[in-house]
Tab-separated table of N, CA and C in Angstrom:
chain	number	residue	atom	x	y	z
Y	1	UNK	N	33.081	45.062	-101.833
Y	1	UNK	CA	32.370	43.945	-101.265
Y	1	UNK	C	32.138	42.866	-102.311
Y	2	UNK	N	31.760	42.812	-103.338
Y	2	UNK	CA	31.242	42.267	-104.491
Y	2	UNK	C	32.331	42.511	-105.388
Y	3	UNK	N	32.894	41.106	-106.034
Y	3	UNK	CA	33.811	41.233	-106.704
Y	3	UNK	C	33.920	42.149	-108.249
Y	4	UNK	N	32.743	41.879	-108.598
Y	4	UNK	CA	31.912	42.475	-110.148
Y	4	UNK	C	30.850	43.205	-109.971
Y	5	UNK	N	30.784	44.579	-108.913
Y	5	UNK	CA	29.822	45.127	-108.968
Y	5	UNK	C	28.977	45.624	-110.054
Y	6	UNK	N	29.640	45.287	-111.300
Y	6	UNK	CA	29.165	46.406	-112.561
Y	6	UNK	C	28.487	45.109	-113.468
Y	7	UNK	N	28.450	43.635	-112.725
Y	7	UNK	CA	27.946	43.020	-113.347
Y	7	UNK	C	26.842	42.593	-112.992
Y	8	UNK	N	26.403	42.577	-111.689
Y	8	UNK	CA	25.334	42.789	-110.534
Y	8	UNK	C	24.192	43.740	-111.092
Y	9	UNK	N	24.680	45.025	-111.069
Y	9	UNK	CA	23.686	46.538	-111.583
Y	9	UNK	C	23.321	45.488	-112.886
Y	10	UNK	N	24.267	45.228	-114.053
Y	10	UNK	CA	23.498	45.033	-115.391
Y	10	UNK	C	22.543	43.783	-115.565
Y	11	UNK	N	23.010	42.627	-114.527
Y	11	UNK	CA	22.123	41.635	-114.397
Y	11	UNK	C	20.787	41.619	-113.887
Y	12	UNK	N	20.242	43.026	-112.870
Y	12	UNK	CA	19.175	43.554	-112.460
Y	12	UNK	C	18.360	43.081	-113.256
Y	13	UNK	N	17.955	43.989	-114.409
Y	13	UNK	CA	16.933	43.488	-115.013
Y	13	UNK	C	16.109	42.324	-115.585
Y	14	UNK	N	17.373	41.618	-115.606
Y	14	UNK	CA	16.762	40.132	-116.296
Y	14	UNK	C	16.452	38.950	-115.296
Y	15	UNK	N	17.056	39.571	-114.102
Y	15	UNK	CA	16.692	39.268	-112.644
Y	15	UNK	C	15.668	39.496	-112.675
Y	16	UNK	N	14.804	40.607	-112.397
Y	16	UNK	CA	13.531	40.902	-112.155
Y	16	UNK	C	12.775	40.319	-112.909
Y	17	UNK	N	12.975	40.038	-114.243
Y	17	UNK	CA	11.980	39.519	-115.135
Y	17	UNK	C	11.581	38.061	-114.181
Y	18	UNK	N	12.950	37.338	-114.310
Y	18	UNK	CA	13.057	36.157	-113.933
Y	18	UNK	C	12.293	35.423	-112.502
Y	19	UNK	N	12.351	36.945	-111.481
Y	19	UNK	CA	11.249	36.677	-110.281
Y	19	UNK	C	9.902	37.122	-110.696
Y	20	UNK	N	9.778	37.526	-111.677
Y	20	UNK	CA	8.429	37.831	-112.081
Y	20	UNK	C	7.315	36.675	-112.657
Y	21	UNK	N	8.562	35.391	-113.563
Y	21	UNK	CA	7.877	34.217	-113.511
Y	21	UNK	C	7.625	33.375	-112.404
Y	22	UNK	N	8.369	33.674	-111.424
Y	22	UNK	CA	8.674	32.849	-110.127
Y	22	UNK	C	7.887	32.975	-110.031
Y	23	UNK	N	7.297	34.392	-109.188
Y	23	UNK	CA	5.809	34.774	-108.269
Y	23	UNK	C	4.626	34.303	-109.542
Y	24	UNK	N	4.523	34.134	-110.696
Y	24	UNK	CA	3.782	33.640	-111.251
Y	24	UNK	C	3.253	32.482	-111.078
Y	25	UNK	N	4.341	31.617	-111.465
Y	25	UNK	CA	4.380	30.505	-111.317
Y	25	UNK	C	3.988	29.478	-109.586
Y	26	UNK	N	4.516	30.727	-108.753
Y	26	UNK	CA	4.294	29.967	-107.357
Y	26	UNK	C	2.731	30.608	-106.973
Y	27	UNK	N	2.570	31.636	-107.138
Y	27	UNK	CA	0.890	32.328	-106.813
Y	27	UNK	C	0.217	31.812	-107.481
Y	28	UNK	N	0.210	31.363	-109.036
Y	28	UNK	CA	-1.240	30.488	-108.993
Y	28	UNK	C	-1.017	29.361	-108.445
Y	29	UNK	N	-0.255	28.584	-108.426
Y	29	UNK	CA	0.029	27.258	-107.409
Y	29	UNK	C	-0.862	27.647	-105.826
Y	30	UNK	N	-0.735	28.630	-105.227
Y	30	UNK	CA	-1.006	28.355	-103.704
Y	30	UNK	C	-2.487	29.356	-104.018
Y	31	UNK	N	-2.471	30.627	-104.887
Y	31	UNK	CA	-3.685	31.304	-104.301
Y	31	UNK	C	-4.655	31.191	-105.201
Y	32	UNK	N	-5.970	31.622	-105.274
Y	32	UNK	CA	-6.573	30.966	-105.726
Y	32	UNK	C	-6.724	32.014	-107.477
Y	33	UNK	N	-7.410	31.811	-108.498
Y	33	UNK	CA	-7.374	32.516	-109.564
Y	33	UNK	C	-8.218	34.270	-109.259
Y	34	UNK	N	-7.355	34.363	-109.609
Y	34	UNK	CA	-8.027	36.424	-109.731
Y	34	UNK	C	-7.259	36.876	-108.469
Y	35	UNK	N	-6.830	36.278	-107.828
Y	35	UNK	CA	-5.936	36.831	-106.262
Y	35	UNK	C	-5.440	38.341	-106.520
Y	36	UNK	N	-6.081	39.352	-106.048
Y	36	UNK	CA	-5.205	40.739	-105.861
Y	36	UNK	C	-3.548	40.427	-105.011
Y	37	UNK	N	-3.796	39.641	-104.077
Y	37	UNK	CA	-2.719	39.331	-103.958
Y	37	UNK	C	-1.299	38.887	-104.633
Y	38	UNK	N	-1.368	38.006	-105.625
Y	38	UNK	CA	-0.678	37.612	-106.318
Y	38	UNK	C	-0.582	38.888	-107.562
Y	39	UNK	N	-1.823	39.651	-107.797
Y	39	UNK	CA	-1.833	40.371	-108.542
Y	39	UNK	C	-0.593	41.873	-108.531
Y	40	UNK	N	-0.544	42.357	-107.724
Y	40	UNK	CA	-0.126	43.704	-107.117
Y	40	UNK	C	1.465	43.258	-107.211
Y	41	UNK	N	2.289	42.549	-107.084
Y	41	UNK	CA	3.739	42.273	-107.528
Y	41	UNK	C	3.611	42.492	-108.167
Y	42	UNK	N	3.230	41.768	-109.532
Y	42	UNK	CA	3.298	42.254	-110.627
Y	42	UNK	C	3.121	43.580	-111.244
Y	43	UNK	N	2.368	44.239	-110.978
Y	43	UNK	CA	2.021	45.304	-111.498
Y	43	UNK	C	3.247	46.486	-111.069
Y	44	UNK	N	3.936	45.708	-109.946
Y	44	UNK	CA	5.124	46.772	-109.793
Y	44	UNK	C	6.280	46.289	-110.342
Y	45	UNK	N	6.223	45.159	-110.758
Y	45	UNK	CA	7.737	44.658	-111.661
Y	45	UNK	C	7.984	44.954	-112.735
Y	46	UNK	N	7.275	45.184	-113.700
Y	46	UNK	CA	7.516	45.662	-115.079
Y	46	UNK	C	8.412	47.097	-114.827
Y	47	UNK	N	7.162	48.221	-114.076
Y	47	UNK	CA	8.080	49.609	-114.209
Y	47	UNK	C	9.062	49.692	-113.334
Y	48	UNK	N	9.200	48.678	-112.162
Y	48	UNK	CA	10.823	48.387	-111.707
Y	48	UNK	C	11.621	48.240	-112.489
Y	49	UNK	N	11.445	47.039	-113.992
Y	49	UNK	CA	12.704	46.645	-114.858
Y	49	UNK	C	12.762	48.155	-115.421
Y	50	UNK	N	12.169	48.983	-116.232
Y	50	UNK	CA	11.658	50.047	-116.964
Y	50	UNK	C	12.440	50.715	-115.968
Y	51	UNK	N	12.642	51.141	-114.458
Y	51	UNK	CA	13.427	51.958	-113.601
Y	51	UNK	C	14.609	51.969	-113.464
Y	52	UNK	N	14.736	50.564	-113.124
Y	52	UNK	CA	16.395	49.757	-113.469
Y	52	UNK	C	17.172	50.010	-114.573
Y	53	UNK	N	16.445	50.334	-115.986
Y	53	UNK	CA	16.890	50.284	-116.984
Y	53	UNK	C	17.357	51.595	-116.797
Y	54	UNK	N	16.582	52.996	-116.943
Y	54	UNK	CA	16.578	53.671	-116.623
Y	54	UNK	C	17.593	54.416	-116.080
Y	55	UNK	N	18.171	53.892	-114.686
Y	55	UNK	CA	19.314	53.859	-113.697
Y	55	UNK	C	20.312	53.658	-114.432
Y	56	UNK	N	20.160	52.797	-115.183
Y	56	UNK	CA	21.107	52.305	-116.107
Y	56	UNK	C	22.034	52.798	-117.575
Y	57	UNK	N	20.844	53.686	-117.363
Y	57	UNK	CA	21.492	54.180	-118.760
Y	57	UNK	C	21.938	55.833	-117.875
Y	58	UNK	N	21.184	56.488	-117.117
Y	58	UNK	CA	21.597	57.438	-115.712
Y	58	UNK	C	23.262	57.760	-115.741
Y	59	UNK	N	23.453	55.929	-115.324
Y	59	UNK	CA	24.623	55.799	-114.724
Y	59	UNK	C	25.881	55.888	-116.015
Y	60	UNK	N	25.571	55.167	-116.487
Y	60	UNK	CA	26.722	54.723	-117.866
Y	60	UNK	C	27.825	55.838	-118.308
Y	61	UNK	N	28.863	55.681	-118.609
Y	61	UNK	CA	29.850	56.936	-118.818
Y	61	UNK	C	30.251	56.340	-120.460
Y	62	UNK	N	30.250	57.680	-121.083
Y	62	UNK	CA	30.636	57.621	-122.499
Y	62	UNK	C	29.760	56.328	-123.218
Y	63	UNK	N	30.145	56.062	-124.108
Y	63	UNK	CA	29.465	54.638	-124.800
Y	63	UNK	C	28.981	53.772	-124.713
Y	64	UNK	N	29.549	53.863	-122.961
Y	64	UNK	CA	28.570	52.488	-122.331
Y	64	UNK	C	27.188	52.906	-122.005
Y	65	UNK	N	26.860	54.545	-122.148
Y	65	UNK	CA	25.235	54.835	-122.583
Y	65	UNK	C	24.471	54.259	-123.463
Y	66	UNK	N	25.121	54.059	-124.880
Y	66	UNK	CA	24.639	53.822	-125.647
Y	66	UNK	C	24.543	51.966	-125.704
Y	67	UNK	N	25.222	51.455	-125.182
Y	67	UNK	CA	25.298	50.032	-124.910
Y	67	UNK	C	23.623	49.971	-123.927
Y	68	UNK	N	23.747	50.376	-123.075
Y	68	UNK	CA	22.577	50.472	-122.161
Y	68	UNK	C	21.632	50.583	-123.243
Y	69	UNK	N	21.411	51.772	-123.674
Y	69	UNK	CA	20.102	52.064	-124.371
Y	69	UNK	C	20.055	51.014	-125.308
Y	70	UNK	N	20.833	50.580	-126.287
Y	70	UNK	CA	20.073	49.178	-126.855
Y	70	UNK	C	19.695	47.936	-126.192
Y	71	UNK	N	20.659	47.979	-125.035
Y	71	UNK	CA	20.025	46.659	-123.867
Y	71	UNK	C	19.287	46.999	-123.547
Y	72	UNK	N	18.067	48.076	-122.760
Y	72	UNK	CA	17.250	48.366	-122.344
Y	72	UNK	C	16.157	48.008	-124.204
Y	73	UNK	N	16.928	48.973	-124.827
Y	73	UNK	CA	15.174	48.524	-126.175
Y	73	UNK	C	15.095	47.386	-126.292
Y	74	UNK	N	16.061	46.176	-126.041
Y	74	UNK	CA	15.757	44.739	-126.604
Y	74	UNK	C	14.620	44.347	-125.432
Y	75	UNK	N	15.976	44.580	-124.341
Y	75	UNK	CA	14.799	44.097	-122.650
Y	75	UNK	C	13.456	44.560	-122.592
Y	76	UNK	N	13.477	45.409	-122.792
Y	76	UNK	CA	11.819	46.236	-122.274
Y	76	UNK	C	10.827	45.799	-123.027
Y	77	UNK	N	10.583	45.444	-124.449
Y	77	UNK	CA	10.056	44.626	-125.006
Y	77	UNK	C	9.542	42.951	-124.706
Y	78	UNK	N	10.840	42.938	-124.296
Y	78	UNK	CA	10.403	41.249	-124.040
Y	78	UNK	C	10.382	41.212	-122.329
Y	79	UNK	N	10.145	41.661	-121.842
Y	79	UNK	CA	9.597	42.344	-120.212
Y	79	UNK	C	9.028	42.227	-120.434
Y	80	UNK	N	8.057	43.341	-121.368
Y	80	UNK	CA	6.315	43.639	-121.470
Y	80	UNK	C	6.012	42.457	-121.674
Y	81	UNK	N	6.368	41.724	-122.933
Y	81	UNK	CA	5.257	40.406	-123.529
Y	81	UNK	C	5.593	39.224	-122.224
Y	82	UNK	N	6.788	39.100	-121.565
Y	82	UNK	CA	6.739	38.413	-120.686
Y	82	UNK	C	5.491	38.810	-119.306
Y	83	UNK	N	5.498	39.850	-119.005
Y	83	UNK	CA	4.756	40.830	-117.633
Y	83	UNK	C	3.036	40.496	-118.183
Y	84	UNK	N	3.047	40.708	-119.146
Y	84	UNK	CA	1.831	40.270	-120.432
Y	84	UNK	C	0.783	38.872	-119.858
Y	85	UNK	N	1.931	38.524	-120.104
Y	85	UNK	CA	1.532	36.693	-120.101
Y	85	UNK	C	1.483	35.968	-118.225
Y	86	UNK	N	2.248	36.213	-117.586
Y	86	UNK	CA	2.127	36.727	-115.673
Y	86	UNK	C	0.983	36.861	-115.807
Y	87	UNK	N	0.642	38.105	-116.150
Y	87	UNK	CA	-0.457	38.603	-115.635
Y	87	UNK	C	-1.797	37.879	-115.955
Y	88	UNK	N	-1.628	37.064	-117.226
Y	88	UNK	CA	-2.864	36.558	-117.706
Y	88	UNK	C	-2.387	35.397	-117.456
Y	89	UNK	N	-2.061	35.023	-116.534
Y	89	UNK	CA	-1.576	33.500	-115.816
Y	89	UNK	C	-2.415	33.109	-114.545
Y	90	UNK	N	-1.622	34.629	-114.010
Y	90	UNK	CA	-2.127	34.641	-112.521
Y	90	UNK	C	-3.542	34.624	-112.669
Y	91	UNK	N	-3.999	36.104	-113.588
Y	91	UNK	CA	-5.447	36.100	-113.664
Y	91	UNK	C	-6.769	34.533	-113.773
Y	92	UNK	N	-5.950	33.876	-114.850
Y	92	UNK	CA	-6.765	32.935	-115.153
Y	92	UNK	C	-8.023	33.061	-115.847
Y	93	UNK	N	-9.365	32.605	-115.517
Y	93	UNK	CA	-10.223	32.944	-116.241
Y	93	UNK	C	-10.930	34.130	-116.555
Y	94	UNK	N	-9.910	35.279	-115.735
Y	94	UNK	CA	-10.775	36.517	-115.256
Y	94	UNK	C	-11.127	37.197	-116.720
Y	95	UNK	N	-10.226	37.382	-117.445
Y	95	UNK	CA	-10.155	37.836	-118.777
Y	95	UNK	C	-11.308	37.634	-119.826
Y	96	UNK	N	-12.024	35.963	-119.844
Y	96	UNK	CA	-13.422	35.633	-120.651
Y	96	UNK	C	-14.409	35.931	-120.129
């Protein structure tokens, strides 16, 4: 169906990050600060990328394990500090 399925699976993750600023960025725009609403995506996107990755390294045959596992240690890092900063976006003043 998909011409590059194997490029789809590896783009996952940085996908997810990437809707993770979205819903950031668009939920404090419409809801108001501290929103559980806006809140609760988030809190499931991080260990989605962390799952994805996961899958990812699952899946991989021969070396391309080990390709995974350093794409996953770079990603997952800069997930967190990204998922980090979301969260204390959306939150707003809740934090002081």
């Amino acid at each position: 169906m998909f011409p590059y399925p194997e490029q789809y699976k590896t783009a996952t993750p940085p996908i997810t990050t990437a809707v993770m600023v979205f819903w950031a960025f668009l939920s404090h725009a419409i809801f108001a600060a501290q929103s559980q609403f806006a809140l609760y995506p988030l809190m499931l996107l991080f260990p989605m990328v962390v799952a994805v990755h996961g899958y990812l390294i699952w899946t991989a045959q021969g070396m391309g394990r080990l390709d995974q596992c350093f794409y996953a240690l770079v990603h997952v890092p800069l997930a967190f500090v990204v998922w980090t900063f979301t969260i204390m976006y959306v939150n707003g003043n809740a934090f002081a």
